Short mmCIF file of C-alpha atoms in Angstrom, two decimals:
data_model
loop_
_atom_site.label_atom_id
_atom_site.label_comp_id
_atom_site.label_asym_id
_atom_site.label_seq_id
_atom_site.Cartn_x
_atom_site.Cartn_y
_atom_site.Cartn_z
CA UNK A 1 9.49 334.82 84.50
CA UNK A 2 9.47 334.01 88.02
CA UNK A 3 12.80 332.06 88.70
CA UNK A 4 12.15 328.29 90.79
CA UNK A 5 14.49 327.87 93.64
CA UNK A 6 16.20 324.40 94.36
CA UNK A 7 14.93 323.73 97.34
CA UNK A 8 17.01 321.70 99.98
CA UNK A 9 15.65 318.79 101.32
CA UNK A 10 16.44 317.78 104.57
CA UNK A 11 16.11 314.44 105.99
CA UNK A 12 14.84 314.18 109.32
CA UNK A 13 17.91 312.25 111.72
CA UNK A 14 16.21 310.15 114.46
CA UNK A 15 18.33 309.39 117.78
CA UNK A 16 17.25 305.64 118.20
CA UNK A 17 18.24 303.24 121.46
CA UNK A 18 17.13 300.07 122.30
CA UNK A 19 19.12 296.61 123.42
CA UNK A 20 18.14 293.55 122.13
CA UNK A 21 20.51 289.93 122.51
CA UNK A 22 20.18 286.28 121.07
CA UNK A 23 22.29 283.53 121.04
CA UNK A 24 22.28 280.11 120.64
CA UNK A 25 23.33 277.19 123.08
CA UNK A 26 22.74 273.55 124.16
CA UNK A 27 19.53 274.52 125.98
CA UNK A 28 18.00 276.68 123.11
CA UNK A 29 17.60 280.34 121.93
CA UNK A 30 18.42 282.50 124.45
CA UNK A 31 16.26 286.06 123.27
CA UNK A 32 16.53 289.27 125.81
CA UNK A 33 15.44 292.76 125.34
CA UNK A 34 15.24 295.80 127.57
CA UNK A 35 11.57 297.95 126.77
CA UNK A 36 12.82 301.06 126.59
CA UNK A 37 11.52 303.36 123.82
CA UNK A 38 13.33 306.91 123.41
CA UNK A 39 12.22 309.79 121.24
CA UNK A 40 15.62 311.51 121.01
CA UNK A 41 16.25 312.95 124.32
CA UNK A 42 13.23 311.58 125.93
CA UNK A 43 11.82 308.38 127.22
CA UNK A 44 8.96 307.62 125.27
CA UNK A 45 7.93 304.65 127.06
CA UNK A 46 9.18 301.91 129.52
CA UNK A 47 6.73 299.33 128.43
CA UNK A 48 7.59 298.51 124.91
CA UNK A 49 7.54 294.67 123.46
CA UNK A 50 10.66 294.49 121.40
CA UNK A 51 10.02 291.28 120.72
CA UNK A 52 6.90 290.24 118.24
CA UNK A 53 5.69 286.93 117.44
CA UNK A 54 5.67 285.99 113.90
CA UNK A 55 4.02 282.75 114.58
CA UNK A 56 4.31 279.64 116.99
CA UNK A 57 7.91 278.39 116.53
CA UNK A 58 9.29 282.13 115.17
CA UNK A 59 9.58 285.85 117.34
CA UNK A 60 11.15 288.70 115.57
CA UNK A 61 12.66 291.45 117.47
CA UNK A 62 12.76 295.28 117.28
CA UNK A 63 15.72 297.94 117.34
CA UNK A 64 15.66 301.20 114.93
CA UNK A 65 12.20 303.01 114.46
CA UNK A 66 9.60 301.30 115.98
CA UNK A 67 7.11 301.86 113.66
CA UNK A 68 9.03 300.45 110.60
CA UNK A 69 9.86 297.11 112.60
CA UNK A 70 6.34 296.34 113.96
CA UNK A 71 4.85 296.98 110.85
CA UNK A 72 6.81 294.81 108.61
CA UNK A 73 7.23 292.16 111.22
CA UNK A 74 3.64 292.12 111.76
CA UNK A 75 3.33 291.59 107.70
CA UNK A 76 5.78 289.16 108.02
CA UNK A 77 3.90 287.48 109.66
CA UNK A 78 0.64 287.22 107.90
CA UNK A 79 2.32 285.81 105.34
CA UNK A 80 4.23 282.95 106.80
CA UNK A 81 0.55 282.20 107.97
CA UNK A 82 -0.79 282.65 104.19
CA UNK A 83 1.92 280.09 103.54
CA UNK A 84 1.43 277.59 106.06
CA UNK A 85 -2.48 277.52 104.88
CA UNK A 86 -1.28 277.31 101.07
CA UNK A 87 1.20 274.61 101.74
CA UNK A 88 -0.27 272.68 105.05
CA UNK A 89 3.18 273.03 106.78
CA UNK A 90 5.53 276.06 108.64
CA UNK A 91 7.96 277.98 105.89
CA UNK A 92 11.38 277.83 107.49
CA UNK A 93 13.30 280.05 109.17
CA UNK A 94 15.70 280.78 106.65
CA UNK A 95 12.95 281.26 104.14
CA UNK A 96 11.56 283.59 106.13
CA UNK A 97 14.53 285.94 106.79
CA UNK A 98 14.76 285.62 102.85
CA UNK A 99 11.09 287.13 102.48
CA UNK A 100 11.91 289.84 104.83
CA UNK A 101 15.34 290.79 103.10
CA UNK A 102 13.12 290.94 99.70
CA UNK A 103 10.62 293.23 101.12
CA UNK A 104 12.89 295.54 102.66
CA UNK A 105 15.24 295.79 99.94
CA UNK A 106 12.18 297.21 97.75
CA UNK A 107 12.40 300.15 100.26
CA UNK A 108 16.61 300.55 100.86
CA UNK A 109 17.76 303.92 101.05
CA UNK A 110 14.06 305.18 101.72
CA UNK A 111 14.75 306.47 105.19
CA UNK A 112 14.04 302.84 106.91
CA UNK A 113 15.27 302.13 109.97
CA UNK A 114 15.28 298.78 111.04
CA UNK A 115 17.62 296.45 112.83
CA UNK A 116 15.70 292.69 113.35
CA UNK A 117 16.37 289.60 114.31
CA UNK A 118 14.64 286.51 112.93
CA UNK A 119 14.46 283.48 115.42
CA UNK A 120 12.89 280.52 115.71
CA UNK A 121 13.12 276.73 115.32
CA UNK A 122 12.59 274.61 112.17
CA UNK A 123 13.37 270.86 110.96
CA UNK A 124 16.68 271.79 109.97
CA UNK A 125 17.30 272.72 113.83
CA UNK A 126 17.87 276.57 115.73
CA UNK A 127 17.48 279.34 113.05
CA UNK A 128 19.20 283.23 114.13
CA UNK A 129 19.14 285.96 111.14
CA UNK A 130 20.13 289.14 111.48
CA UNK A 131 17.94 291.42 109.16
CA UNK A 132 18.61 295.24 108.81
CA UNK A 133 16.80 298.23 106.44
CA UNK A 134 19.90 297.86 104.36
CA UNK A 135 18.99 294.55 103.05
CA UNK A 136 21.80 292.89 104.66
CA UNK A 137 21.11 289.18 106.28
CA UNK A 138 23.57 287.06 108.38
CA UNK A 139 22.84 284.25 110.23
CA UNK A 140 24.94 283.78 113.35
CA UNK A 141 24.84 282.18 116.63
CA UNK A 142 25.42 285.30 119.04
CA UNK A 143 24.22 288.72 117.83
CA UNK A 144 23.52 292.01 119.87
CA UNK A 145 21.59 294.65 118.25
CA UNK A 146 20.91 298.43 119.61
CA UNK A 147 23.01 301.59 121.07
CA UNK A 148 23.80 299.09 124.21
CA UNK A 149 25.24 296.30 121.97
CA UNK A 150 28.72 297.15 122.87
CA UNK A 151 28.01 296.87 126.61
CA UNK A 152 25.90 294.15 126.04
CA UNK A 153 28.86 292.17 124.36
CA UNK A 154 31.37 292.40 126.89
CA UNK A 155 28.79 290.66 129.04
CA UNK A 156 28.32 288.11 126.57
CA UNK A 157 31.66 287.26 125.05
CA UNK A 158 32.98 286.77 128.61
CA UNK A 159 30.12 284.27 129.79
CA UNK A 160 28.88 282.88 126.35
CA UNK A 161 29.57 278.95 125.96
CA UNK A 162 28.06 276.23 123.37
CA UNK A 163 27.54 274.28 126.86
CA UNK A 164 25.48 276.70 128.76
CA UNK A 165 22.27 275.20 130.61
CA UNK A 166 19.01 276.42 131.09
CA UNK A 167 19.72 278.54 133.98
CA UNK A 168 23.03 279.71 133.08
CA UNK A 169 21.67 280.92 129.36
CA UNK A 170 18.85 283.09 131.29
CA UNK A 171 21.26 284.59 133.75
CA UNK A 172 23.34 285.28 131.05
CA UNK A 173 21.17 287.50 128.98
CA UNK A 174 19.23 288.94 131.89
CA UNK A 175 23.10 290.45 132.80
CA UNK A 176 24.00 291.26 129.62
CA UNK A 177 20.68 293.84 129.51
CA UNK A 178 21.38 294.64 132.71
CA UNK A 179 24.78 296.28 132.44
CA UNK A 180 24.11 297.47 129.13
CA UNK A 181 20.87 299.59 130.27
CA UNK A 182 23.10 300.49 133.26
CA UNK A 183 25.62 301.96 130.73
CA UNK A 184 23.42 303.36 127.73
CA UNK A 185 20.52 305.79 128.87
CA UNK A 186 18.42 304.77 125.65
CA UNK A 187 18.39 301.39 126.87
CA UNK A 188 16.13 300.55 130.05
CA UNK A 189 12.55 299.58 131.45
CA UNK A 190 12.32 296.03 131.68
CA UNK A 191 14.22 292.79 131.08
CA UNK A 192 12.34 290.50 129.01
CA UNK A 193 13.50 287.29 128.19
CA UNK A 194 12.12 284.29 125.64
CA UNK A 195 13.31 280.83 125.16
CA UNK A 196 12.98 279.24 121.81
CA UNK A 197 12.88 275.43 121.24
CA UNK A 198 11.91 272.75 119.04
CA UNK A 199 8.18 272.91 119.97
CA UNK A 200 7.77 276.62 120.33
CA UNK A 201 8.43 279.99 122.20
CA UNK A 202 7.72 280.66 125.82
CA UNK A 203 8.61 284.12 127.68
CA UNK A 204 10.11 283.07 131.11
CA UNK A 205 11.68 286.26 132.14
CA UNK A 206 10.02 290.13 132.74
CA UNK A 207 12.10 291.76 135.81
CA UNK A 208 11.95 295.54 136.28
CA UNK A 209 15.81 296.90 135.48
CA UNK A 210 15.64 299.52 138.34
CA UNK A 211 14.73 296.96 140.89
CA UNK A 212 16.99 294.70 140.05
CA UNK A 213 20.19 297.71 140.50
CA UNK A 214 18.72 298.50 143.91
CA UNK A 215 19.22 294.88 144.75
CA UNK A 216 22.41 294.65 143.32
CA UNK A 217 24.06 297.89 144.70
CA UNK A 218 21.57 299.24 146.95
CA UNK A 219 20.62 302.49 145.02
#
């Protein structure tokens, strides 16, 4: 009789790195992200699109596993479009975040790595929600997610207030991502910033972090 030994299942542990942030102010919702994708100790790409359009007035961000975030947020966009076709109006930001949380909850503890923000504007005003792979859902006015988030929060906390102008808000988002990328090895590439208002979202900034560092510090 052949004895069968139990094989120990070793789960893969990936190193994730990114910096994403968003905050609500008088001028709208400012979203800023970096564009570096890391593969362990190596840089996989410096041109990753970490802001994923869900519909005309809603965005999602990716932090964690790029494939997990991209797949589920694109799937979320499809659900939103189907809802709009069936009901003849756009779904609320709160509703979208709940759908996203319920989708992820089915796969909780299965190895997904998601730290996403659902950002948009509906009839109730601005909406900013954090949703992760543990099916946590939090409504918030200012947040940063990723390995560089602790550095970004240092800049955000010191410069944030509700009455920021559009120019001040954009600069605050840029500076937060810049300093996070300067101190966190897993963040870098470009600074991509978006503005979300009641009429939709637009991309407002795309600047190279290395060029910005050279201009500031002549390095």
